Every structure is written in structure tokens, then in C-alpha cells.
XYZ file of C-alpha atoms in Angstrom:
392
model
C -50.766 36.497 9.101
C -50.087 33.199 7.849
C -46.544 33.023 9.036
C -47.496 33.978 12.157
C -50.252 31.062 12.282
C -49.882 28.623 15.629
C -49.524 25.192 15.117
C -52.191 22.472 15.642
C -50.213 21.598 18.941
C -50.346 25.580 20.090
C -53.683 25.584 19.025
C -54.368 22.873 21.570
C -52.579 23.601 24.590
C -54.251 27.389 24.403
C -58.003 25.755 24.276
C -57.001 23.150 27.289
C -55.350 26.891 29.166
C -58.632 28.562 28.593
C -61.080 25.402 29.522
C -59.243 25.248 32.427
C -58.873 28.951 33.683
C -62.824 29.023 32.910
C -63.665 25.891 34.884
C -61.595 27.270 37.729
C -63.313 30.819 37.659
C -66.853 29.231 37.464
C -65.797 27.090 40.839
C -64.587 29.652 42.468
C -67.828 31.958 42.242
C -69.883 28.773 43.502
C -67.659 28.199 46.345
C -67.012 24.864 45.326
C -62.917 25.509 45.403
C -60.679 27.067 47.552
C -57.525 28.990 47.224
C -55.350 25.808 47.721
C -56.890 24.019 44.875
C -56.193 27.464 42.598
C -52.548 27.245 43.525
C -52.316 23.408 42.148
C -53.885 24.339 39.239
C -51.440 27.442 38.514
C -48.583 24.857 39.228
C -50.235 22.314 36.827
C -50.437 24.970 34.102
C -47.002 26.443 35.099
C -45.414 22.470 34.769
C -47.514 22.427 31.455
C -46.371 25.028 30.162
C -42.708 24.433 31.070
C -42.822 21.088 29.096
C -44.494 22.559 26.147
C -40.877 25.447 25.531
C -39.324 22.293 26.799
C -40.790 20.591 23.566
C -40.137 23.424 21.369
C -36.550 23.834 22.603
C -35.577 20.171 21.848
C -37.850 20.694 18.687
C -34.921 23.169 17.285
C -32.203 21.251 18.256
C -33.628 17.862 16.316
C -33.997 20.356 13.780
C -30.794 21.817 13.744
C -28.673 18.282 14.281
C -30.550 17.088 11.331
C -29.561 20.218 8.890
C -26.205 19.442 10.145
C -26.230 15.713 9.392
C -27.750 16.524 5.977
C -25.369 18.950 5.198
C -22.140 16.912 6.319
C -23.656 13.836 4.181
C -23.601 16.317 1.404
C -20.097 17.300 1.977
C -19.025 14.067 2.584
C -20.849 12.453 -1.130
C -19.324 15.185 -3.143
C -15.707 15.142 -0.735
C -15.447 11.636 -0.060
C -15.227 13.205 3.847
C -16.234 16.162 6.440
C -14.350 19.069 6.857
C -10.504 17.948 7.264
C -8.920 14.834 6.560
C -6.421 12.250 8.066
C -3.947 10.566 5.280
C -2.807 8.375 8.368
C -6.224 6.730 10.067
C -8.349 7.859 7.130
C -10.837 9.489 8.991
C -12.409 12.779 8.691
C -13.389 15.378 11.272
C -17.137 14.296 12.145
C -15.427 11.287 12.836
C -12.465 12.208 14.851
C -15.038 13.610 17.084
C -17.559 11.085 17.375
C -14.541 9.290 18.279
C -13.056 10.918 20.795
C -16.026 12.982 22.273
C -18.932 10.527 21.533
C -21.477 11.043 19.104
C -23.900 13.796 20.489
C -22.007 16.179 18.635
C -24.064 19.148 20.678
C -21.510 18.055 23.541
C -18.313 18.556 20.919
C -15.437 21.137 21.832
C -15.899 24.897 20.079
C -13.403 25.414 17.186
C -11.265 23.847 14.886
C -7.939 21.579 14.860
C -5.154 21.635 11.847
C -3.864 17.982 13.441
C -5.366 14.890 13.909
C -6.826 14.271 17.576
C -6.979 10.416 17.093
C -4.579 8.733 19.897
C -3.273 6.806 17.038
C -2.284 9.887 15.366
C -1.104 12.383 18.038
C 1.859 10.759 19.290
C 3.886 10.053 15.744
C 6.494 12.197 13.574
C 7.739 13.045 17.476
C 4.723 13.994 19.130
C 3.875 16.619 16.186
C 0.848 14.371 15.212
C -0.273 14.355 11.054
C -1.518 17.186 9.894
C -5.141 17.142 8.469
C -5.400 17.930 4.415
C -8.351 20.362 3.560
C -10.651 19.249 0.012
C -7.996 20.486 -2.299
C -5.075 19.361 -0.408
C -6.333 16.192 -0.720
C -7.216 16.703 -4.614
C -3.554 17.751 -4.392
C -2.168 14.566 -3.022
C -4.370 12.231 -5.504
C -2.321 14.354 -8.421
C 0.563 13.617 -6.873
C 0.008 10.025 -6.677
C -1.188 10.067 -10.348
C 2.323 11.635 -11.015
C 3.826 9.275 -9.389
C 2.570 6.310 -11.097
C 2.870 7.999 -14.532
C 6.484 8.067 -14.223
C 6.600 4.178 -13.140
C 4.833 3.255 -16.138
C 7.276 5.611 -18.213
C 9.784 3.960 -16.371
C 8.746 0.138 -17.234
C 7.369 1.516 -20.853
C 11.398 2.425 -21.618
C 12.354 -0.704 -19.745
C 9.999 -3.088 -21.508
C 11.538 -1.148 -25.135
C 15.296 -1.848 -23.924
C 14.198 -5.559 -23.503
C 12.364 -5.613 -26.945
C 14.679 -4.091 -28.916
C 17.602 -6.470 -26.730
C 15.431 -9.128 -28.356
C 15.219 -8.891 -31.597
C 18.787 -8.741 -32.040
C 20.063 -11.576 -29.378
C 19.554 -15.428 -29.315
C 18.369 -15.961 -25.918
C 17.808 -19.471 -24.799
C 18.549 -21.493 -21.914
C 18.638 -24.765 -20.440
C 15.857 -26.387 -18.299
C 11.883 -25.585 -17.609
C 12.235 -21.777 -17.774
C 13.205 -21.559 -21.216
C 10.354 -21.154 -23.400
C 8.929 -18.993 -20.931
C 11.404 -16.728 -19.784
C 11.242 -14.296 -22.474
C 8.067 -13.389 -21.305
C 8.049 -9.937 -20.484
C 5.687 -10.314 -17.168
C 7.827 -13.608 -15.730
C 10.119 -10.819 -13.935
C 7.304 -7.685 -14.015
C 5.138 -7.699 -10.839
C 1.582 -7.846 -11.938
C 1.011 -4.213 -9.731
C 2.463 -3.130 -13.481
C -0.449 -3.359 -15.084
C -0.023 -1.298 -18.612
C -3.264 0.230 -18.363
C -3.160 3.865 -18.770
C -4.219 6.050 -16.309
C -7.122 8.475 -16.694
C -6.507 12.543 -16.069
C -7.536 13.261 -11.947
C -11.686 13.674 -12.238
C -13.614 16.292 -10.322
C -13.066 15.575 -6.633
C -16.978 15.568 -6.123
C -17.518 12.829 -8.993
C -17.906 8.908 -7.937
C -15.035 8.983 -10.336
C -12.651 10.989 -7.843
C -13.760 8.598 -5.368
C -13.000 5.498 -7.201
C -9.784 6.720 -8.789
C -8.696 7.296 -5.437
C -9.768 4.052 -3.667
C -8.356 2.212 -6.406
C -4.688 3.736 -6.143
C -4.480 3.085 -2.889
C -5.687 -0.227 -3.288
C -2.552 -0.677 -5.204
C -0.688 0.689 -3.202
C -1.825 -1.051 0.033
C -1.329 -4.627 -1.689
C 1.955 -3.328 -3.416
C 3.419 -2.898 0.269
C 1.995 -5.933 1.394
C 3.683 -7.901 -0.990
C 7.008 -6.205 -0.340
C 6.458 -6.804 3.535
C 5.850 -10.537 3.391
C 8.634 -10.392 1.178
C 11.200 -8.768 3.212
C 9.864 -10.817 6.447
C 10.357 -14.248 4.552
C 13.887 -12.652 3.171
C 15.093 -12.674 7.200
C 13.749 -15.511 7.687
C 16.154 -17.101 5.098
C 19.046 -14.965 6.120
C 18.381 -16.282 9.727
C 18.680 -20.089 8.783
C 21.240 -18.980 6.212
C 23.426 -18.306 9.165
C 22.958 -20.880 10.819
C 23.810 -23.312 8.134
C 20.311 -24.040 7.549
C 20.334 -23.915 3.294
C 17.795 -26.000 2.397
C 15.066 -23.935 5.023
C 16.883 -20.648 3.904
C 15.992 -21.792 -0.027
C 12.407 -22.631 0.868
C 11.799 -18.985 2.261
C 13.622 -17.151 -0.375
C 11.368 -19.380 -2.620
C 8.233 -17.989 -0.950
C 9.576 -14.741 -0.663
C 10.066 -14.372 -4.637
C 6.249 -15.124 -5.206
C 5.356 -12.138 -3.378
C 7.572 -10.307 -5.109
C 9.451 -11.439 -8.644
C 11.686 -8.652 -8.835
C 13.427 -8.604 -5.722
C 17.249 -8.522 -6.767
C 18.092 -9.345 -2.987
C 16.343 -12.583 -2.875
C 17.455 -13.522 -6.359
C 20.851 -13.640 -5.319
C 20.346 -14.792 -1.606
C 18.890 -17.878 -3.327
C 21.434 -18.187 -5.538
C 24.894 -18.529 -2.930
C 22.218 -20.872 -0.558
C 21.990 -22.955 -3.952
C 25.561 -22.941 -4.287
C 26.440 -24.150 -0.761
C 23.285 -26.453 -1.044
C 26.222 -28.293 -2.796
C 25.312 -30.064 -6.245
C 21.440 -31.567 -5.113
C 17.733 -31.182 -6.227
C 15.696 -28.004 -5.218
C 11.828 -27.402 -5.936
C 10.751 -24.034 -6.934
C 8.291 -22.939 -9.481
C 7.956 -22.593 -13.569
C 5.270 -22.253 -15.350
C 2.913 -22.421 -12.629
C 4.071 -25.437 -11.703
C 6.579 -27.294 -8.619
C 9.646 -28.680 -10.856
C 12.774 -30.345 -9.144
C 16.023 -28.712 -11.127
C 19.666 -28.923 -9.917
C 20.769 -26.667 -7.377
C 23.664 -25.049 -9.356
C 21.657 -24.588 -12.471
C 19.202 -22.685 -10.473
C 21.970 -20.213 -9.208
C 23.401 -19.829 -12.832
C 19.639 -18.709 -13.600
C 18.604 -16.752 -10.767
C 21.868 -14.747 -11.480
C 20.921 -13.967 -15.085
C 17.627 -13.156 -13.507
C 18.662 -9.974 -11.461
C 21.600 -9.339 -13.930
C 18.261 -9.014 -16.652
C 16.048 -6.839 -14.502
C 19.196 -4.198 -13.394
C 19.505 -3.679 -17.007
C 16.031 -3.868 -18.648
C 14.582 -2.192 -15.415
C 16.754 -0.596 -14.443
C 19.675 0.350 -17.115
C 22.376 -0.505 -14.737
C 21.632 2.557 -12.547
C 20.242 3.424 -9.030
C 20.235 2.785 -5.423
C 21.802 -0.986 -4.999
C 21.928 -1.651 -8.623
C 25.685 -1.989 -8.784
C 25.931 -3.964 -5.593
C 23.668 -6.704 -6.606
C 25.513 -6.480 -10.485
C 28.601 -7.683 -8.454
C 27.134 -10.024 -6.907
C 24.926 -11.787 -9.654
C 28.091 -11.702 -11.929
C 30.443 -13.887 -9.118
C 28.228 -16.188 -7.621
C 26.729 -16.767 -11.253
C 30.481 -17.915 -11.799
C 31.188 -19.772 -9.382
C 28.108 -22.272 -10.234
C 29.371 -22.273 -13.788
C 32.344 -23.517 -12.206
C 31.269 -25.404 -9.913
C 28.937 -27.195 -13.204
C 32.365 -27.236 -15.218
C 31.424 -24.123 -17.036
C 35.187 -22.610 -16.952
C 34.821 -20.565 -19.801
C 31.458 -18.993 -18.800
C 33.336 -18.552 -15.249
C 35.727 -16.902 -16.737
C 33.529 -14.536 -18.448
C 31.463 -13.579 -16.256
C 34.680 -12.821 -13.818
C 35.401 -9.733 -16.810
C 32.663 -8.527 -17.148
C 32.188 -7.730 -13.950
C 35.723 -6.018 -14.019
C 34.901 -4.450 -17.006
C 31.054 -3.169 -16.846
C 30.648 -2.185 -13.225
C 32.039 0.833 -12.326
C 33.571 2.172 -9.354
C 34.660 -1.747 -8.092
C 35.484 -1.622 -4.036
C 39.038 -2.254 -3.819
C 38.202 -5.750 -2.011
C 35.727 -6.462 -4.886
C 38.732 -6.161 -7.188
C 41.096 -8.121 -5.175
C 38.493 -11.220 -5.137
C 37.614 -11.115 -8.613
C 41.239 -11.645 -9.548
C 41.712 -14.034 -7.481
C 38.898 -15.917 -9.320
C 40.286 -14.839 -12.863
C 43.502 -16.331 -11.548
C 41.771 -19.688 -10.438
C 39.363 -20.267 -13.300
C 42.531 -19.196 -15.691
C 44.841 -22.243 -14.105
C 42.212 -24.712 -13.681
C 41.793 -24.026 -17.359
C 45.222 -24.653 -18.351
C 44.924 -27.594 -16.077
C 41.916 -28.753 -18.231
C 44.136 -28.063 -21.435
C 47.192 -29.863 -20.577
C 45.005 -32.806 -19.285
C 43.065 -32.976 -22.404
C 47.207 -32.740 -24.317
C 47.829 -35.311 -22.366
C 44.518 -37.967 -22.881
C 44.932 -37.211 -26.454
C 48.959 -38.005 -26.707
C 48.354 -41.415 -25.023
C 45.358 -42.049 -27.795
């Protein structure tokens, strides 16, 4: 049968063995060889047979290894990983085994594992490690990420709609270099909030699936990197503020806002810093250029921007929003008073008392004190104006 036909290498070995046997028998009959030589020949033949068997075993192992690698590559092309996958270190079963047990998969321990075996992942979550995801679990995880993005886009769309409707009915002008550009939505919405529409999650075996996952993960990583950097700069600014180094603190807050334009804490902190600087020139970036503005004017602008973000992006709701509004109203009122705009300062105080719900008692007390101070200053100003008029 063709299926049982020996290969060329086996046939060559068989012919060599027949030749050796014939030569040995002939030599024995002619008395040209002794039994010791026969034993040596037999040992050589046995060794040669053993090498041939070992070669066959190795060839079989090599073939099986190639088949395993081929199956893994096919699975990796389909799903992006082999077996299960760690969402933390982003390695699959094969990559984890290679990292922990070496490249030779014949020496890997048998059995499956449900948690990541990478040293960096074993000790987290109170020693429980990280659960590995199967391909369908990973698809569901990506679908969940897409839904989160869609929800975020919907919230941004609703916020933009509020802003557009408000803009169409209001006269919204400010003094300074910010004036002509402030009406642009993208000046206070981060660059990660693209308005492109997210498609449905494609089948896992497609290149589109891998591309979408990479895109979502990259967006999240970029956003987290910017947020981490802005928080680091905010912490540095807070340190300088606590030590009275207001100029340095102002620079840190300004740098932080370059990474996170909608960071309410950075805006209110910079406003407070600008107030404490006294009336002096500070450098900020507007319309893509560094410009110098008066510190108290900048405090007013930062607080106004924070209030707008609270209203249009968050609908004046959500964690931390009331606190941001309180700080913005109070600090803008203080900046207005320093600039001599007592009517605007008094309006901010009243708006905070009326528009921010559930004010803490201490905040209410401070606002009442500010209101009394501004009203008293307005009365004094009025009396001075009357006296000037009488004096001609």
C-alpha cells in the first residue's frame, strides 16, 4: 500500500543494514573477521538504529510543535490572543507561559489556569490576582466600553444642545483676549470628546474588532495620562500655594489646564491664586498664544468658565459640582469687589445663596458676611458720590 511505503531515508538505512550483514557473513566464512568484530558491528548497528528512532521521535515532536504554533497563530489572528487573556498586563495564555516557564512549550506544566500567572498580576486585589477573560468575555467587555462611550457622547450632545440654545438667546460677551473665542464649544471641551459616531461592535474574528479595541484603549490611555498629569500639576500648585509661592502655583495650575481644560478644581484654584497674587500681570494661553492679563480679571474669567462647565456639561448636577459652583461664585465675587465692581460682586453672592441648593451652614454664614460687606461698601460709595455732587 502506498500509505505504508517507507520514505527514502528509511529505505537507505535498510539497504545499509543488508550490506553490512552480507559483508559480515562473507568475512566470517572466509575467516577474515572474529566474533569481537561482529559484536562491534552489532553495537554500531544498534546505535544507528537508536539514532534513527530518536530522529523519528524528534521529527514527530517538531511536527506537533509546528501544528500547535499554527493553531495558536490562527486563533491569535481571529481573536487577538490565544486561549484566555489578562485585561491588566494584556497578555494571553501562551505569552504568560513563555514569560513564566520559558519558550519550550514541551516543558510547560499541564492543566489550565483561570488567573494571570504574571508576577505583577498575582499579588493585586488582596492576593486574588486578575481573572483571565475568554474570547466572548473580552467581546462583552469591549461592548461595555462602547456603551460607556456612547453614554458619554449622549451626555456631551445634550450639554452642547443646552449651550447652543442658551447662546441663541443670550448676549454673552467678555472683555479681554478671550472674548471672540469663548463662544467656541471646543474651547472648554477636551479633545477626547470627538463627535464621530461610534459603530456597532464588529465580529471578534475581524480586523475591525482589533482596530476598535485598540482605538478605545488608546483613547482611554491618552485621557488617563492627561488626567494624571493635570492632577500631578494641581498637587504641585497646591504645595506652592500652601507655602505662599503664588506665582509658582499659578504656573502649575495653568500648565495643568493645558492637559485638562475642563478641570473645575484647577480653574477655581487658579482663580484663588490670582486673587492672592494682588493686581499684577500674569501669563495665560489664549487663542493659542501666551498673553498677559490682569490677575483679578483672570480670576473672574476662570470662575465664569467653571460655572459654565457646571451648567452646560453637568447640568449643575453630579459629584463635586455644588462645591465647584460655591467656590466659583464666592471667588468671582471677591475678584469683582477688588476690581471695584461691587454690583457684580453682590449679584454673585445672591446667586450663590439662591441657586445652589443645600448650602452648608458655614458657607451660608460666609456669604451673608460678604453680602453685608458689599452692601456697606455700596452705601459708602453712594454717600461719597452724593458728597462729590454737592461739592460741585
